[in-house]
Structure formats: structure tokens, C-alpha cells
């Protein structure tokens, strides 16, 4: 998939079938739209294209109005969104910076400058609640009329439902907010996951669990930065880690701001996903994971973040979470810890 930030690049396809939206989470409703888009693009002999925005328009307006509560919780990072779009067969993604200029752009100018001249749209697919342009003044009727005049087809896709429930980014956010990871996975059509580069931290976990785990590296963690201040999920989770060995590794993870630690630490103020693998691949040693791209699937929420009064209490809390994670894998056939452990052992032989 080709990825462009902005419209003025020589590699952008001269003509395309395009859909427009934020695509936070790339849930099953989005996936149905993308399948239809691919079909229409192939029929016309043009590339399929997703036009999306960064930051989320509601993030922009929340910042402009100094009302952070208006910003939506973010399901996925831009990296995760683009990876899912590629997995769905999208051939081209264009990320427009949502700024004051775009916020003030009249609907007709958006059609002319972005869809016609910028993308060479031959087919435009939108959702049933699509609005665009300054003050959200543009609607489907305006877009359809412009298509008739400027020579591109316009289609609208109705809501996608699963068991009578409308699938939407809002529904995914609500499921994650209440800790129902299984419901979120059903809406997404896959396990909820976060990916990114492993970054350095204070390496405090190595010392915390040394005696509890019987190893010098203790509760070593893989640290991933979640590139948004307001993640849709937070707390302690049972997870599976992909990207460090041939098979996924079982683990337990903290997604949030780590209230028990010094806010001035190496990643102070940032949302982190800190993952402790229940079994660490020996070939990685102590330093080889840094810089690697890993994907962490969140399978089950254990509890919210807790503030511990001391490092000893924190150590005991992590040890309990590890035992609860092991119990989850032992009792859940679909995420069998026993089988994962066998696979990890075979990797070491």
C-alpha cells in the first residue's frame, strides 16, 4: 500500500475509487466498506484509496476550544490504522493534516481541491452519516450533485450490524472503556492489538521481580508508546506478543500512565503499553528486543491501573497479575498457555 501525507506527491494515482473517514479501529463496518471499495475500484480499473485525517478532527476542535473532554478516546495509533488498511487490500492511503485551513474549507472547495484535482476521484463511497466541509455543511446530496456535474460516481453504505448491534468506532470505544475486550474483538473482527517499536524505559522491572521470579532480569517489560494521550482502553491485561519469536508469547501488560512510578521517569507523562512476557526468548538476551516492532494483542482485562504505596507492594501486585494471566491461559482453550509454552520451549531447543 502506498502512503502519502498530503496530496501533492508525484506518486499519487491519477485516478482512484476513494472512501473518506477517520477509520479509527478499522472495525467490521469499515472492513465491509473497504471490500465494496475494492470491488468498485477493480470494476473501473483504478486504484482503491482511503482518505483519512491526522489528528482526528474532533481532536483538533477539542484543542482549539481548549476542551480536552471533547476529544474522542483513540482506539488505535496511526501505525495500526495503516497496517489494518493494508491488510484489507487498500492500495493507497492519503493522510491529510487536519488543521485550521482544512477546518475552514467550504464543502465545494473540498470537492474541487481534494476529490477532483487532488485525487482524481472516479468513485466516492461514504457512510450513511457522512458530513464534510466547514461547519459540516456538506452532505450526501451535495456530494451526489457534484458527482453528476464533475463526472464521478457517489455511493452511500448503510450501517453495518452484528447481532442487531450497529458496528461503529463509538461502540468499540465503549466496549474498551468498560473493559469488555471480548466484545471489542467481536466488533473489530480480530483481537484488539497495539503495535510499535520497543523503547527504553528505566529498566526498573528487571530489579522489581528478581526474587519473585527467581531470575536476575525480574519483571522485564517491553515498552511501547501509545501515540495519543487518551487511549480507549486502560488497565492491566492478559496479552499475546507477536514479533519476538516464531510463535506468540503469553504475557501480562499495563496500558496507561503507571501511577505508582515517578512521573519524571524516562517515559514520564506518556501513555505506555508495558508488557511482561511470562516466558522470555533466550535468543534475545537482555537488549535485543529494543527497536523491534512488536504487536501486542489484548485478550482479557484483569483490573484497572492501581497505585501502590511502595515498590514492594508493586512487586507483589505484578506477581499476582502474572499468576492470574497464567490461570487465564490455562483455562482458555483459544489462548492455551500450555501450548504456547510448548511452542516456546521448542523454539529454544
GROMACS .gro file of N, CA and C in nm, residues 221-301:
model
  243
  221UNK      N    1   1.009  -0.565   3.105
  221UNK     CA    2   0.893  -0.527   3.023
  221UNK      C    3   0.935  -0.476   2.887
  222UNK      N    4   0.845  -0.498   2.790
  222UNK     CA    5   0.856  -0.438   2.658
  222UNK      C    6   0.772  -0.310   2.660
  223UNK      N    7   0.835  -0.197   2.633
  223UNK     CA    8   0.765  -0.070   2.640
  223UNK      C    9   0.730  -0.019   2.501
  224UNK      N   10   0.600   0.002   2.476
  224UNK     CA   11   0.553   0.062   2.351
  224UNK      C   12   0.482   0.192   2.385
  225UNK      N   13   0.515   0.298   2.313
  225UNK     CA   14   0.444   0.424   2.333
  225UNK      C   15   0.314   0.425   2.254
  226UNK      N   16   0.206   0.460   2.321
  226UNK     CA   17   0.079   0.477   2.253
  226UNK      C   18   0.071   0.625   2.216
  227UNK      N   19   0.078   0.653   2.085
  227UNK     CA   20   0.097   0.790   2.039
  227UNK      C   21  -0.030   0.874   2.045
  228UNK      N   22  -0.097   0.871   2.157
  228UNK     CA   23  -0.213   0.957   2.181
  228UNK      C   24  -0.233   0.962   2.331
  229UNK      N   25  -0.276   1.076   2.380
  229UNK     CA   26  -0.284   1.094   2.525
  229UNK      C   27  -0.407   1.028   2.587
  230UNK      N   28  -0.501   0.983   2.502
  230UNK     CA   29  -0.628   0.932   2.554
  230UNK      C   30  -0.663   0.798   2.489
  231UNK      N   31  -0.602   0.688   2.534
  231UNK     CA   32  -0.635   0.558   2.475
  231UNK      C   33  -0.774   0.512   2.515
  232UNK      N   34  -0.839   0.436   2.427
  232UNK     CA   35  -0.974   0.388   2.456
  232UNK      C   36  -0.975   0.284   2.567
  233UNK      N   37  -0.866   0.210   2.582
  233UNK     CA   38  -0.854   0.109   2.686
  233UNK      C   39  -0.746   0.150   2.785
  234UNK      N   40  -0.761   0.105   2.909
  234UNK     CA   41  -0.654   0.125   3.007
  234UNK      C   42  -0.669   0.019   3.115
  235UNK      N   43  -0.557  -0.012   3.180
  235UNK     CA   44  -0.561  -0.111   3.287
  235UNK      C   45  -0.458  -0.220   3.268
  236UNK      N   46  -0.482  -0.332   3.334
  236UNK     CA   47  -0.393  -0.448   3.332
  236UNK      C   48  -0.461  -0.558   3.252
  237UNK      N   49  -0.387  -0.618   3.156
  237UNK     CA   50  -0.446  -0.711   3.061
  237UNK      C   51  -0.362  -0.837   3.047
  238UNK      N   52  -0.432  -0.947   3.018
  238UNK     CA   53  -0.367  -1.068   2.968
  238UNK      C   54  -0.344  -1.045   2.819
  239UNK      N   55  -0.223  -1.075   2.770
  239UNK     CA   56  -0.189  -1.041   2.632
  239UNK      C   57  -0.114  -1.155   2.564
  240UNK      N   58  -0.103  -1.143   2.431
  240UNK     CA   59  -0.016  -1.226   2.350
  240UNK      C   60   0.073  -1.133   2.269
  241UNK      N   61   0.203  -1.165   2.263
  241UNK     CA   62   0.301  -1.080   2.197
  241UNK      C   63   0.349  -1.147   2.069
  242UNK      N   64   0.340  -1.074   1.957
  242UNK     CA   65   0.388  -1.122   1.828
  242UNK      C   66   0.509  -1.040   1.785
  243UNK      N   67   0.605  -1.106   1.723
  243UNK     CA   68   0.717  -1.034   1.665
  243UNK      C   69   0.851  -1.061   1.728
  244UNK      N   70   0.853  -1.135   1.839
  244UNK     CA   71   0.981  -1.164   1.905
  244UNK      C   72   1.029  -1.306   1.879
  245UNK      N   73   0.938  -1.394   1.841
  245UNK     CA   74   0.976  -1.533   1.813
  245UNK      C   75   0.879  -1.587   1.709
  246UNK      N   76   0.903  -1.709   1.669
  246UNK     CA   77   0.818  -1.770   1.565
  246UNK      C   78   0.674  -1.783   1.611
  247UNK      N   79   0.653  -1.802   1.739
  247UNK     CA   80   0.519  -1.820   1.794
  247UNK      C   81   0.487  -1.706   1.890
  248UNK      N   82   0.359  -1.674   1.908
  248UNK     CA   83   0.323  -1.568   2.003
  248UNK      C   84   0.358  -1.606   2.145
  249UNK      N   85   0.392  -1.505   2.225
  249UNK     CA   86   0.434  -1.526   2.363
  249UNK      C   87   0.325  -1.478   2.459
  250UNK      N   88   0.291  -1.556   2.561
  250UNK     CA   89   0.192  -1.511   2.658
  250UNK      C   90   0.251  -1.406   2.750
  251UNK      N   91   0.166  -1.315   2.797
  251UNK     CA   92   0.217  -1.211   2.885
  251UNK      C   93   0.108  -1.139   2.960
  252UNK      N   94   0.150  -1.041   3.038
  252UNK     CA   95   0.059  -0.953   3.111
  252UNK      C   96   0.108  -0.811   3.088
  253UNK      N   97   0.015  -0.716   3.069
  253UNK     CA   98   0.056  -0.582   3.028
  253UNK      C   99  -0.021  -0.475   3.103
  254UNK      N  100   0.043  -0.361   3.119
  254UNK     CA  101  -0.017  -0.241   3.176
  254UNK      C  102  -0.028  -0.136   3.066
  255UNK      N  103  -0.150  -0.090   3.039
  255UNK     CA  104  -0.170   0.019   2.943
  255UNK      C  105  -0.218   0.141   3.020
  256UNK      N  106  -0.136   0.246   3.021
  256UNK     CA  107  -0.175   0.366   3.094
  256UNK      C  108  -0.056   0.451   3.131
  257UNK      N  109  -0.067   0.518   3.246
  257UNK     CA  110   0.033   0.618   3.285
  257UNK      C  111   0.115   0.576   3.406
  258UNK      N  112   0.100   0.452   3.456
  258UNK     CA  113   0.183   0.397   3.562
  258UNK      C  114   0.181   0.484   3.687
  259UNK      N  115   0.067   0.491   3.758
  259UNK     CA  116   0.054   0.584   3.871
  259UNK      C  117   0.146   0.555   3.989
  260UNK      N  118   0.205   0.435   3.994
  260UNK     CA  119   0.292   0.402   4.108
  260UNK      C  120   0.435   0.449   4.088
  261UNK      N  121   0.468   0.498   3.967
  261UNK     CA  122   0.606   0.533   3.938
  261UNK      C  123   0.626   0.684   3.934
  262UNK      N  124   0.750   0.724   3.943
  262UNK     CA  125   0.789   0.864   3.938
  262UNK      C  126   0.749   0.924   3.804
  263UNK      N  127   0.669   1.033   3.802
  263UNK     CA  128   0.630   1.094   3.674
  263UNK      C  129   0.746   1.151   3.596
  264UNK      N  130   0.864   1.164   3.661
  264UNK     CA  131   0.981   1.217   3.592
  264UNK      C  132   1.068   1.107   3.530
  265UNK      N  133   1.014   0.984   3.520
  265UNK     CA  134   1.096   0.876   3.464
  265UNK      C  135   1.116   0.895   3.315
  266UNK      N  136   1.185   0.801   3.252
  266UNK     CA  137   1.225   0.817   3.111
  266UNK      C  138   1.106   0.838   3.019
  267UNK      N  139   0.991   0.782   3.052
  267UNK     CA  140   0.872   0.797   2.969
  267UNK      C  141   0.761   0.870   3.045
  268UNK      N  142   0.799   0.954   3.140
  268UNK     CA  143   0.702   1.025   3.222
  268UNK      C  144   0.606   1.108   3.139
  269UNK      N  145   0.478   1.101   3.173
  269UNK     CA  146   0.378   1.180   3.103
  269UNK      C  147   0.323   1.115   2.978
  270UNK      N  148   0.385   1.006   2.932
  270UNK     CA  149   0.340   0.939   2.811
  270UNK      C  150   0.258   0.816   2.846
  271UNK      N  151   0.160   0.787   2.762
  271UNK     CA  152   0.087   0.661   2.776
  271UNK      C  153   0.176   0.550   2.721
  272UNK      N  154   0.195   0.446   2.801
  272UNK     CA  155   0.278   0.333   2.760
  272UNK      C  156   0.200   0.204   2.770
  273UNK      N  157   0.232   0.112   2.682
  273UNK     CA  158   0.190  -0.027   2.697
  273UNK      C  159   0.314  -0.102   2.743
  274UNK      N  160   0.316  -0.143   2.869
  274UNK     CA  161   0.431  -0.215   2.926
  274UNK      C  162   0.392  -0.362   2.940
  275UNK      N  163   0.463  -0.447   2.869
  275UNK     CA  164   0.428  -0.589   2.863
  275UNK      C  165   0.538  -0.675   2.922
  276UNK      N  166   0.501  -0.761   3.015
  276UNK     CA  167   0.593  -0.860   3.070
  276UNK      C  168   0.559  -0.995   3.010
  277UNK      N  169   0.653  -1.053   2.936
  277UNK     CA  170   0.633  -1.186   2.878
  277UNK      C  171   0.652  -1.290   2.988
  278UNK      N  172   0.558  -1.382   2.998
  278UNK     CA  173   0.567  -1.485   3.101
  278UNK      C  174   0.684  -1.579   3.075
  279UNK      N  175   0.725  -1.589   2.949
  279UNK     CA  176   0.847  -1.661   2.914
  279UNK      C  177   0.924  -1.577   2.814
  280UNK      N  178   1.050  -1.554   2.841
  280UNK     CA  179   1.131  -1.465   2.758
  280UNK      C  180   1.219  -1.547   2.665
  281UNK      N  181   1.215  -1.521   2.532
  281UNK     CA  182   1.301  -1.595   2.439
  281UNK      C  183   1.449  -1.576   2.472
  282UNK      N  184   1.519  -1.683   2.498
  282UNK     CA  185   1.658  -1.673   2.541
  282UNK      C  186   1.748  -1.611   2.434
  283UNK      N  187   1.709  -1.627   2.306
  283UNK     CA  188   1.796  -1.575   2.200
  283UNK      C  189   1.799  -1.422   2.196
  284UNK      N  190   1.706  -1.357   2.269
  284UNK     CA  191   1.703  -1.211   2.269
  284UNK      C  192   1.796  -1.151   2.373
  285UNK      N  193   1.841  -1.232   2.469
  285UNK     CA  194   1.927  -1.178   2.573
  285UNK      C  195   1.855  -1.067   2.649
  286UNK      N  196   1.930  -0.966   2.694
  286UNK     CA  197   1.870  -0.857   2.772
  286UNK      C  198   1.845  -0.732   2.691
  287UNK      N  199   1.904  -0.718   2.573
  287UNK     CA  200   1.897  -0.592   2.500
  287UNK      C  201   1.842  -0.605   2.358
  288UNK      N  202   1.827  -0.726   2.306
  288UNK     CA  203   1.799  -0.743   2.164
  288UNK      C  204   1.656  -0.706   2.124
  289UNK      N  205   1.567  -0.687   2.219
  289UNK     CA  206   1.429  -0.652   2.183
  289UNK      C  207   1.413  -0.505   2.147
  290UNK      N  208   1.502  -0.419   2.196
  290UNK     CA  209   1.489  -0.276   2.171
  290UNK      C  210   1.493  -0.246   2.021
  291UNK      N  211   1.400  -0.161   1.978
  291UNK     CA  212   1.394  -0.123   1.838
  291UNK      C  213   1.310  -0.215   1.751
  292UNK      N  214   1.279  -0.334   1.801
  292UNK     CA  215   1.196  -0.426   1.723
  292UNK      C  216   1.051  -0.378   1.723
  293UNK      N  217   0.981  -0.410   1.614
  293UNK     CA  218   0.838  -0.381   1.607
  293UNK      C  219   0.763  -0.504   1.654
  294UNK      N  220   0.680  -0.487   1.756
  294UNK     CA  221   0.600  -0.598   1.808
  294UNK      C  222   0.453  -0.559   1.806
  295UNK      N  223   0.370  -0.661   1.804
  295UNK     CA  224   0.224  -0.640   1.813
  295UNK      C  225   0.174  -0.712   1.936
  296UNK      N  226   0.106  -0.639   2.021
  296UNK     CA  227   0.056  -0.695   2.146
  296UNK      C  228  -0.096  -0.704   2.139
  297UNK      N  229  -0.148  -0.827   2.144
  297UNK     CA  230  -0.292  -0.849   2.143
  297UNK      C  231  -0.344  -0.849   2.287
  298UNK      N  232  -0.442  -0.765   2.315
  298UNK     CA  233  -0.505  -0.761   2.446
  298UNK      C  234  -0.621  -0.860   2.445
  299UNK      N  235  -0.614  -0.960   2.532
  299UNK     CA  236  -0.711  -1.070   2.530
  299UNK      C  237  -0.817  -1.059   2.639
  300UNK      N  238  -0.779  -1.009   2.755
  300UNK     CA  239  -0.871  -1.009   2.869
  300UNK      C  240  -0.822  -0.906   2.971
  301UNK      N  241  -0.916  -0.828   3.025
  301UNK     CA  242  -0.878  -0.728   3.126
  301UNK      C  243  -0.884  -0.790   3.264
   0.00000   0.00000   0.00000
